[in-house]
């Protein structure tokens, strides 16, 4: 029946939408690099020592605990407190375990052993009972207050020590990072209690799924506080994102807001972190060995030798984080590096006058200084580029002032170099160093190892090549290409017209090499100048390498920089770079950035079909099939133009003032625009996906009802159609009161689920009765006709008893099927708080605060009445026409106010359901 109501063209369209959605989902969940993180292992058995909390605190927070991490002899020694190290507190995230601290804690312990425990860190971890705080925000404030108490408890463990800490460093994973930022919003919290905050895969900008108002209110409180008090917040903060492998928290949400007067915050994607250079998923970011090593190196460089604690100097903290997480010069961190270096000792000085030079060092017995006079090169070239495959941390390149053949002192240019996976490189613009007479490359004496040093002078225009990206709607059918003919070591490919998150491309780099005797390594670095989201690809030449080109952060409007593909190449190879649009990755970006809004579009489509059914019942006396009404009524032009018009009018002051007077919330489209998330045609795409989901969801629910009714008939004796339609049966008030009490005393979502199951039961029973009636007609049609005739003879005498005919039953089932589709989504959106309540049932019998309780109080009596409502009982209602007109504006409201605030969506659903129920009485 359901499929018969849709023509083949519409069926083909819905199948196409499924295919496109599948492409987008595949790109989000599988279209990324393989996991290149090395696993971090414990060298000794990990131990978690429970820290005893004050009795009042333990009673106030029975589900939460504080632990100290340790291994082997360290764990044994520190079982008898107090402690003597540097405290670091780890905060797990959504459903996270306190045991996730073991990776970074173990690496820090090994590092401390390497320096004979001159300094060491004590890693604490909070047990939040693996609460689902990303789905239910009611416990976020409670977690924040508990962490505050934990910090005070931790600092008490160091009392009486010579170098007792006055603050702690915090590492927050996922929502744990947001809880750490929320500490500053507490009234009695002292900012000095935190000296450093590092967050890993924390969604700072907005919740991933805004499923209740407590989450959005918490975010608003935290972000508004940090913005309004930015001048007074001196907390150095680093946010590390996982990149495209993390499909749970997209990296764009992890970037801290950039404020001109707040420069102590850094945001970076793990693929851009030096010595890490990998994308991590949401869980591996806490155990990825490369990233944890980088973090621990930074921690040890942050130690103040005088206080034996993390430095209080904000400039040093920022310098250390920049050194390890942004740009590494292949040198150990120095707070005040020596700019002038002595170039003395017994060593050879070799002048080099050519513009391109390569030196292969192997078993060198003497130190060699190669000098490049700059006077003549300045006349011809604009830049110089040097690279070395020796990845030690010694200075290797200098600049001499007023020298002829050798110099005693030189400007150490090594600090301006950049570390890459296989080389360290330096590019200088000659006009920036007018006082330098020579460039000096230092080759140390080595034994048993081999490395290569290359230098070349070049004009910028010969190495900067512009490559406009293809148009968004070329669908990969066309491409643009550049060929690098010159034998250079370094190229900048400027990717013109690329800067929006809805753009996605595939770059193919083909390298062809002549006279290759050994393996040649090329590095392709995608550099995004407006955010630290670079990614590197290492390729062995000759080869064909595919690179995905898409963004986490859109280019700001006032930013004129151009995205670059930096190519570190071989002079023996020729390179061909091709770019073309990737349609599947564009769909992936739509899903990645807007997939969370899909439920709003699904419900909007169902509401439009629901309104159409109500109107057909009013105008014709019959309710049409859900699929047919979905095809007829669920049109994007009924919704999108109104949202666009409202957004346009809000640009006028008078309309905005009127909007504020009416106390209407901010339009979700404006919120998305402020986050640079408005794609062209994205609302249309989402509406089509939503309609498709509503169709297949309707097919699934209809099939489920039929299967359950068949099962009912197999287990129970066939039932008859109701002979006397009663809106309020004898047990209905009692059942309603019981469900309301359940909602009040336990969890609103639980009561909504029970109400949903009751409603489904009523519809399954009605479907079974209708099936049984039709079967009896097929078996004994004469008896059926006699029954109908008898019924018509007694119609007038029994006018006060409304009987249900087969046609009315079919109409009622069609209407109820649509209501079930709406209710299913309401239940799904309320499930997170139910799961949270069930998980914490041993601690709390009543969920407090409960986001679903107000909704449950209204929905329970409404659905109790609708479960006993038939179309025959509302056909003549004076309210039916008005009820049929409400779903359209509500469908607009769902998109306008619910796409970025999903918890508002059920509020738009219960209104037409309530009106539908009232049709029984008016």
PDB file of C-alpha atoms in Angstrom, residues 198-440:
ATOM      1  CA  UNK A 198      45.352  22.039  26.778  1.00  0.00           C
ATOM      2  CA  UNK A 199      42.179  20.695  25.183  1.00  0.00           C
ATOM      3  CA  UNK A 200      42.029  17.732  22.835  1.00  0.00           C
ATOM      4  CA  UNK A 201      39.147  17.431  20.348  1.00  0.00           C
ATOM      5  CA  UNK A 202      36.994  19.789  22.428  1.00  0.00           C
ATOM      6  CA  UNK A 203      34.023  21.401  20.625  1.00  0.00           C
ATOM      7  CA  UNK A 204      34.488  24.974  21.884  1.00  0.00           C
ATOM      8  CA  UNK A 205      32.294  26.836  19.401  1.00  0.00           C
ATOM      9  CA  UNK A 206      28.999  24.951  19.742  1.00  0.00           C
ATOM     10  CA  UNK A 207      27.682  21.543  20.815  1.00  0.00           C
ATOM     11  CA  UNK A 208      27.920  18.766  18.252  1.00  0.00           C
ATOM     12  CA  UNK A 209      24.234  17.906  18.804  1.00  0.00           C
ATOM     13  CA  UNK A 210      22.222  20.556  20.723  1.00  0.00           C
ATOM     14  CA  UNK A 211      19.750  18.046  22.130  1.00  0.00           C
ATOM     15  CA  UNK A 212      18.712  19.976  25.234  1.00  0.00           C
ATOM     16  CA  UNK A 213      18.705  23.579  26.367  1.00  0.00           C
ATOM     17  CA  UNK A 214      21.097  22.859  29.232  1.00  0.00           C
ATOM     18  CA  UNK A 215      23.918  22.189  26.750  1.00  0.00           C
ATOM     19  CA  UNK A 216      23.282  25.343  24.732  1.00  0.00           C
ATOM     20  CA  UNK A 217      22.866  27.462  27.875  1.00  0.00           C
ATOM     21  CA  UNK A 218      26.149  26.085  29.213  1.00  0.00           C
ATOM     22  CA  UNK A 219      27.935  26.897  25.953  1.00  0.00           C
ATOM     23  CA  UNK A 220      26.443  30.384  25.889  1.00  0.00           C
ATOM     24  CA  UNK A 221      27.558  31.046  29.469  1.00  0.00           C
ATOM     25  CA  UNK A 222      31.114  29.836  28.864  1.00  0.00           C
ATOM     26  CA  UNK A 223      31.697  31.497  25.489  1.00  0.00           C
ATOM     27  CA  UNK A 224      30.085  34.799  26.479  1.00  0.00           C
ATOM     28  CA  UNK A 225      32.228  34.931  29.613  1.00  0.00           C
ATOM     29  CA  UNK A 226      35.431  34.308  27.652  1.00  0.00           C
ATOM     30  CA  UNK A 227      34.518  36.926  25.051  1.00  0.00           C
ATOM     31  CA  UNK A 228      33.395  39.628  27.474  1.00  0.00           C
ATOM     32  CA  UNK A 229      36.309  39.070  29.878  1.00  0.00           C
ATOM     33  CA  UNK A 230      38.989  38.397  27.253  1.00  0.00           C
ATOM     34  CA  UNK A 231      41.138  41.311  28.489  1.00  0.00           C
ATOM     35  CA  UNK A 232      41.250  39.860  31.993  1.00  0.00           C
ATOM     36  CA  UNK A 233      41.788  36.199  31.077  1.00  0.00           C
ATOM     37  CA  UNK A 234      45.507  35.426  31.203  1.00  0.00           C
ATOM     38  CA  UNK A 235      45.121  31.674  30.929  1.00  0.00           C
ATOM     39  CA  UNK A 236      47.303  30.232  28.166  1.00  0.00           C
ATOM     40  CA  UNK A 237      45.102  27.841  26.214  1.00  0.00           C
ATOM     41  CA  UNK A 238      45.882  25.377  23.441  1.00  0.00           C
ATOM     42  CA  UNK A 239      43.178  23.561  21.503  1.00  0.00           C
ATOM     43  CA  UNK A 240      44.221  20.535  19.431  1.00  0.00           C
ATOM     44  CA  UNK A 241      41.794  19.055  16.881  1.00  0.00           C
ATOM     45  CA  UNK A 242      41.921  15.598  15.348  1.00  0.00           C
ATOM     46  CA  UNK A 243      41.380  16.526  11.707  1.00  0.00           C
ATOM     47  CA  UNK A 244      39.158  14.665   9.269  1.00  0.00           C
ATOM     48  CA  UNK A 245      39.602  11.321  11.028  1.00  0.00           C
ATOM     49  CA  UNK A 246      37.590  12.705  13.933  1.00  0.00           C
ATOM     50  CA  UNK A 247      34.048  12.450  12.595  1.00  0.00           C
ATOM     51  CA  UNK A 248      32.512  12.831  16.069  1.00  0.00           C
ATOM     52  CA  UNK A 249      33.783  16.387  16.619  1.00  0.00           C
ATOM     53  CA  UNK A 250      34.604  18.218  13.414  1.00  0.00           C
ATOM     54  CA  UNK A 251      37.746  20.309  13.758  1.00  0.00           C
ATOM     55  CA  UNK A 252      36.025  23.595  12.965  1.00  0.00           C
ATOM     56  CA  UNK A 253      34.237  23.396  16.325  1.00  0.00           C
ATOM     57  CA  UNK A 254      37.513  23.116  18.242  1.00  0.00           C
ATOM     58  CA  UNK A 255      38.973  26.478  17.193  1.00  0.00           C
ATOM     59  CA  UNK A 256      38.903  29.007  20.010  1.00  0.00           C
ATOM     60  CA  UNK A 257      37.478  32.411  19.054  1.00  0.00           C
ATOM     61  CA  UNK A 258      40.149  34.780  17.738  1.00  0.00           C
ATOM     62  CA  UNK A 259      40.040  38.060  19.624  1.00  0.00           C
ATOM     63  CA  UNK A 260      42.481  40.870  18.869  1.00  0.00           C
ATOM     64  CA  UNK A 261      43.105  41.517  22.556  1.00  0.00           C
ATOM     65  CA  UNK A 262      43.351  37.852  23.563  1.00  0.00           C
ATOM     66  CA  UNK A 263      46.560  36.429  22.148  1.00  0.00           C
ATOM     67  CA  UNK A 264      47.208  33.645  24.665  1.00  0.00           C
ATOM     68  CA  UNK A 265      44.993  31.117  22.842  1.00  0.00           C
ATOM     69  CA  UNK A 266      46.169  28.792  20.083  1.00  0.00           C
ATOM     70  CA  UNK A 267      44.139  26.360  17.974  1.00  0.00           C
ATOM     71  CA  UNK A 268      45.734  23.739  15.742  1.00  0.00           C
ATOM     72  CA  UNK A 269      44.823  20.535  13.916  1.00  0.00           C
ATOM     73  CA  UNK A 270      46.971  17.513  14.794  1.00  0.00           C
ATOM     74  CA  UNK A 271      47.958  17.046  11.132  1.00  0.00           C
ATOM     75  CA  UNK A 272      49.754  20.416  11.332  1.00  0.00           C
ATOM     76  CA  UNK A 273      51.579  19.720  14.611  1.00  0.00           C
ATOM     77  CA  UNK A 274      55.343  19.275  14.030  1.00  0.00           C
ATOM     78  CA  UNK A 275      56.672  15.762  14.737  1.00  0.00           C
ATOM     79  CA  UNK A 276      53.059  14.537  14.778  1.00  0.00           C
ATOM     80  CA  UNK A 277      51.747  15.236  11.254  1.00  0.00           C
ATOM     81  CA  UNK A 278      48.858  12.767  11.532  1.00  0.00           C
ATOM     82  CA  UNK A 279      45.105  13.039  11.791  1.00  0.00           C
ATOM     83  CA  UNK A 280      43.581  11.390  14.856  1.00  0.00           C
ATOM     84  CA  UNK A 281      40.104  10.111  15.571  1.00  0.00           C
ATOM     85  CA  UNK A 282      38.171  11.190  18.645  1.00  0.00           C
ATOM     86  CA  UNK A 283      39.593   8.500  20.919  1.00  0.00           C
ATOM     87  CA  UNK A 284      43.098   8.044  19.504  1.00  0.00           C
ATOM     88  CA  UNK A 285      43.925  11.690  20.194  1.00  0.00           C
ATOM     89  CA  UNK A 286      44.458  10.725  23.860  1.00  0.00           C
ATOM     90  CA  UNK A 287      46.809   7.821  23.100  1.00  0.00           C
ATOM     91  CA  UNK A 288      48.459   8.855  19.813  1.00  0.00           C
ATOM     92  CA  UNK A 289      52.151   8.479  20.647  1.00  0.00           C
ATOM     93  CA  UNK A 290      53.373  11.201  18.285  1.00  0.00           C
ATOM     94  CA  UNK A 291      50.998  13.792  19.759  1.00  0.00           C
ATOM     95  CA  UNK A 292      51.546  12.787  23.380  1.00  0.00           C
ATOM     96  CA  UNK A 293      55.338  12.976  22.924  1.00  0.00           C
ATOM     97  CA  UNK A 294      54.963  16.496  21.561  1.00  0.00           C
ATOM     98  CA  UNK A 295      52.744  17.446  24.504  1.00  0.00           C
ATOM     99  CA  UNK A 296      55.188  16.076  27.088  1.00  0.00           C
ATOM    100  CA  UNK A 297      58.168  17.815  25.444  1.00  0.00           C
ATOM    101  CA  UNK A 298      56.228  21.059  25.730  1.00  0.00           C
ATOM    102  CA  UNK A 299      55.422  20.376  29.394  1.00  0.00           C
ATOM    103  CA  UNK A 300      59.071  19.869  30.306  1.00  0.00           C
ATOM    104  CA  UNK A 301      60.108  22.990  28.404  1.00  0.00           C
ATOM    105  CA  UNK A 302      57.526  24.955  30.387  1.00  0.00           C
ATOM    106  CA  UNK A 303      59.220  24.220  33.714  1.00  0.00           C
ATOM    107  CA  UNK A 304      60.763  27.155  35.547  1.00  0.00           C
ATOM    108  CA  UNK A 305      64.145  26.074  36.949  1.00  0.00           C
ATOM    109  CA  UNK A 306      63.778  28.374  39.972  1.00  0.00           C
ATOM    110  CA  UNK A 307      60.332  27.268  41.153  1.00  0.00           C
ATOM    111  CA  UNK A 308      60.457  23.729  39.691  1.00  0.00           C
ATOM    112  CA  UNK A 309      56.886  24.302  38.560  1.00  0.00           C
ATOM    113  CA  UNK A 310      55.322  25.409  35.291  1.00  0.00           C
ATOM    114  CA  UNK A 311      56.384  28.949  34.505  1.00  0.00           C
ATOM    115  CA  UNK A 312      54.053  31.838  35.260  1.00  0.00           C
ATOM    116  CA  UNK A 313      55.483  33.859  32.360  1.00  0.00           C
ATOM    117  CA  UNK A 314      52.717  33.989  29.696  1.00  0.00           C
ATOM    118  CA  UNK A 315      55.183  34.939  26.925  1.00  0.00           C
ATOM    119  CA  UNK A 316      57.314  31.890  27.624  1.00  0.00           C
ATOM    120  CA  UNK A 317      54.281  29.625  27.725  1.00  0.00           C
ATOM    121  CA  UNK A 318      53.116  30.907  24.368  1.00  0.00           C
ATOM    122  CA  UNK A 319      56.619  30.608  22.907  1.00  0.00           C
ATOM    123  CA  UNK A 320      56.890  26.978  24.027  1.00  0.00           C
ATOM    124  CA  UNK A 321      53.512  26.082  22.557  1.00  0.00           C
ATOM    125  CA  UNK A 322      54.349  27.828  19.280  1.00  0.00           C
ATOM    126  CA  UNK A 323      57.678  26.000  19.161  1.00  0.00           C
ATOM    127  CA  UNK A 324      56.190  22.521  19.650  1.00  0.00           C
ATOM    128  CA  UNK A 325      52.729  22.819  18.100  1.00  0.00           C
ATOM    129  CA  UNK A 326      52.948  25.461  15.365  1.00  0.00           C
ATOM    130  CA  UNK A 327      56.414  25.802  13.815  1.00  0.00           C
ATOM    131  CA  UNK A 328      59.381  23.725  14.919  1.00  0.00           C
ATOM    132  CA  UNK A 329      62.807  25.002  13.765  1.00  0.00           C
ATOM    133  CA  UNK A 330      64.515  21.634  14.355  1.00  0.00           C
ATOM    134  CA  UNK A 331      66.210  22.991  17.485  1.00  0.00           C
ATOM    135  CA  UNK A 332      65.641  22.511  21.189  1.00  0.00           C
ATOM    136  CA  UNK A 333      63.558  25.250  22.737  1.00  0.00           C
ATOM    137  CA  UNK A 334      65.455  28.175  24.227  1.00  0.00           C
ATOM    138  CA  UNK A 335      63.688  31.014  25.975  1.00  0.00           C
ATOM    139  CA  UNK A 336      66.304  33.558  24.876  1.00  0.00           C
ATOM    140  CA  UNK A 337      68.195  31.991  21.961  1.00  0.00           C
ATOM    141  CA  UNK A 338      71.593  33.356  21.007  1.00  0.00           C
ATOM    142  CA  UNK A 339      71.165  35.237  17.742  1.00  0.00           C
ATOM    143  CA  UNK A 340      74.901  35.672  17.179  1.00  0.00           C
ATOM    144  CA  UNK A 341      76.953  32.472  17.108  1.00  0.00           C
ATOM    145  CA  UNK A 342      80.718  31.954  17.102  1.00  0.00           C
ATOM    146  CA  UNK A 343      82.002  30.297  13.938  1.00  0.00           C
ATOM    147  CA  UNK A 344      85.439  29.296  15.181  1.00  0.00           C
ATOM    148  CA  UNK A 345      87.597  26.230  15.510  1.00  0.00           C
ATOM    149  CA  UNK A 346      89.637  24.214  13.059  1.00  0.00           C
ATOM    150  CA  UNK A 347      87.384  23.923  10.073  1.00  0.00           C
ATOM    151  CA  UNK A 348      87.448  24.306   6.308  1.00  0.00           C
ATOM    152  CA  UNK A 349      85.903  27.313   4.604  1.00  0.00           C
ATOM    153  CA  UNK A 350      84.731  26.577   1.075  1.00  0.00           C
ATOM    154  CA  UNK A 351      83.330  29.394  -1.094  1.00  0.00           C
ATOM    155  CA  UNK A 352      80.383  28.534  -3.370  1.00  0.00           C
ATOM    156  CA  UNK A 353      79.550  30.885  -6.247  1.00  0.00           C
ATOM    157  CA  UNK A 354      76.948  28.836  -8.179  1.00  0.00           C
ATOM    158  CA  UNK A 355      73.229  29.523  -7.789  1.00  0.00           C
ATOM    159  CA  UNK A 356      72.333  25.881  -7.243  1.00  0.00           C
ATOM    160  CA  UNK A 357      74.416  23.612  -5.052  1.00  0.00           C
ATOM    161  CA  UNK A 358      74.214  20.100  -3.576  1.00  0.00           C
ATOM    162  CA  UNK A 359      76.582  18.452  -1.123  1.00  0.00           C
ATOM    163  CA  UNK A 360      76.451  14.814  -0.057  1.00  0.00           C
ATOM    164  CA  UNK A 361      78.143  14.361   3.322  1.00  0.00           C
ATOM    165  CA  UNK A 362      79.385  10.925   4.334  1.00  0.00           C
ATOM    166  CA  UNK A 363      82.048  10.089   6.947  1.00  0.00           C
ATOM    167  CA  UNK A 364      83.288  13.672   7.111  1.00  0.00           C
ATOM    168  CA  UNK A 365      86.389  14.010   9.293  1.00  0.00           C
ATOM    169  CA  UNK A 366      86.481  17.822   9.312  1.00  0.00           C
ATOM    170  CA  UNK A 367      83.917  20.488   9.920  1.00  0.00           C
ATOM    171  CA  UNK A 368      83.173  22.481   6.768  1.00  0.00           C
ATOM    172  CA  UNK A 369      81.670  25.950   6.323  1.00  0.00           C
ATOM    173  CA  UNK A 370      80.298  26.574   2.827  1.00  0.00           C
ATOM    174  CA  UNK A 371      79.983  30.303   2.127  1.00  0.00           C
ATOM    175  CA  UNK A 372      77.650  31.835  -0.475  1.00  0.00           C
ATOM    176  CA  UNK A 373      78.410  35.487  -1.388  1.00  0.00           C
ATOM    177  CA  UNK A 374      75.107  37.356  -1.653  1.00  0.00           C
ATOM    178  CA  UNK A 375      76.122  40.539  -3.452  1.00  0.00           C
ATOM    179  CA  UNK A 376      75.902  39.130  -6.983  1.00  0.00           C
ATOM    180  CA  UNK A 377      72.910  36.904  -6.244  1.00  0.00           C
ATOM    181  CA  UNK A 378      70.875  39.869  -5.039  1.00  0.00           C
ATOM    182  CA  UNK A 379      71.064  41.391  -8.494  1.00  0.00           C
ATOM    183  CA  UNK A 380      69.470  38.360 -10.126  1.00  0.00           C
ATOM    184  CA  UNK A 381      67.425  36.494  -7.525  1.00  0.00           C
ATOM    185  CA  UNK A 382      64.905  37.390  -4.841  1.00  0.00           C
ATOM    186  CA  UNK A 383      65.047  34.337  -2.568  1.00  0.00           C
ATOM    187  CA  UNK A 384      67.332  31.584  -1.348  1.00  0.00           C
ATOM    188  CA  UNK A 385      66.205  28.134  -0.295  1.00  0.00           C
ATOM    189  CA  UNK A 386      68.256  25.566   1.631  1.00  0.00           C
ATOM    190  CA  UNK A 387      67.404  22.141   2.986  1.00  0.00           C
ATOM    191  CA  UNK A 388      69.215  19.407   4.892  1.00  0.00           C
ATOM    192  CA  UNK A 389      68.334  15.796   5.504  1.00  0.00           C
ATOM    193  CA  UNK A 390      70.313  15.775   8.758  1.00  0.00           C
ATOM    194  CA  UNK A 391      67.580  16.235  11.360  1.00  0.00           C
ATOM    195  CA  UNK A 392      69.757  16.985  14.398  1.00  0.00           C
ATOM    196  CA  UNK A 393      69.059  19.993  16.600  1.00  0.00           C
ATOM    197  CA  UNK A 394      72.355  21.823  15.994  1.00  0.00           C
ATOM    198  CA  UNK A 395      72.585  25.143  14.182  1.00  0.00           C
ATOM    199  CA  UNK A 396      73.368  24.594  10.529  1.00  0.00           C
ATOM    200  CA  UNK A 397      72.891  27.842   8.618  1.00  0.00           C
ATOM    201  CA  UNK A 398      74.187  31.357   9.367  1.00  0.00           C
ATOM    202  CA  UNK A 399      74.458  34.811   7.898  1.00  0.00           C
ATOM    203  CA  UNK A 400      77.735  36.781   7.921  1.00  0.00           C
ATOM    204  CA  UNK A 401      78.051  40.552   7.998  1.00  0.00           C
ATOM    205  CA  UNK A 402      80.810  42.312   6.022  1.00  0.00           C
ATOM    206  CA  UNK A 403      82.862  39.199   5.397  1.00  0.00           C
ATOM    207  CA  UNK A 404      85.091  38.250   2.522  1.00  0.00           C
ATOM    208  CA  UNK A 405      85.957  34.574   2.773  1.00  0.00           C
ATOM    209  CA  UNK A 406      85.212  33.646   6.393  1.00  0.00           C
ATOM    210  CA  UNK A 407      83.712  35.204   9.508  1.00  0.00           C
ATOM    211  CA  UNK A 408      84.197  34.675  13.227  1.00  0.00           C
ATOM    212  CA  UNK A 409      80.587  35.359  14.156  1.00  0.00           C
ATOM    213  CA  UNK A 410      77.355  34.852  12.258  1.00  0.00           C
ATOM    214  CA  UNK A 411      73.647  35.437  12.663  1.00  0.00           C
ATOM    215  CA  UNK A 412      72.065  32.078  13.488  1.00  0.00           C
ATOM    216  CA  UNK A 413      69.373  31.649  10.834  1.00  0.00           C
ATOM    217  CA  UNK A 414      68.561  28.094  11.971  1.00  0.00           C
ATOM    218  CA  UNK A 415      65.824  29.462  14.214  1.00  0.00           C
ATOM    219  CA  UNK A 416      63.927  30.509  11.088  1.00  0.00           C
ATOM    220  CA  UNK A 417      64.055  27.026   9.582  1.00  0.00           C
ATOM    221  CA  UNK A 418      61.111  24.641   9.547  1.00  0.00           C
ATOM    222  CA  UNK A 419      61.164  20.968  10.448  1.00  0.00           C
ATOM    223  CA  UNK A 420      59.462  18.592   8.023  1.00  0.00           C
ATOM    224  CA  UNK A 421      59.237  14.780   8.202  1.00  0.00           C
ATOM    225  CA  UNK A 422      62.369  14.102   6.124  1.00  0.00           C
ATOM    226  CA  UNK A 423      64.132  17.482   5.897  1.00  0.00           C
ATOM    227  CA  UNK A 424      64.633  20.780   7.650  1.00  0.00           C
ATOM    228  CA  UNK A 425      64.266  23.716   5.283  1.00  0.00           C
ATOM    229  CA  UNK A 426      64.780  27.465   5.196  1.00  0.00           C
ATOM    230  CA  UNK A 427      63.525  30.064   2.725  1.00  0.00           C
ATOM    231  CA  UNK A 428      64.823  33.640   2.960  1.00  0.00           C
ATOM    232  CA  UNK A 429      63.820  36.730   1.063  1.00  0.00           C
ATOM    233  CA  UNK A 430      67.133  38.422   0.324  1.00  0.00           C
ATOM    234  CA  UNK A 431      65.863  41.983   0.621  1.00  0.00           C
ATOM    235  CA  UNK A 432      64.883  41.278   4.255  1.00  0.00           C
ATOM    236  CA  UNK A 433      68.584  40.821   5.119  1.00  0.00           C
ATOM    237  CA  UNK A 434      70.430  43.715   3.432  1.00  0.00           C
ATOM    238  CA  UNK A 435      73.269  43.668   5.989  1.00  0.00           C
ATOM    239  CA  UNK A 436      74.274  40.058   5.269  1.00  0.00           C
ATOM    240  CA  UNK A 437      77.224  39.623   2.951  1.00  0.00           C
ATOM    241  CA  UNK A 438      77.399  35.822   2.980  1.00  0.00           C
ATOM    242  CA  UNK A 439      75.216  32.849   3.671  1.00  0.00           C
ATOM    243  CA  UNK A 440      77.070  30.085   5.539  1.00  0.00           C
TER     244      UNK A 440
END
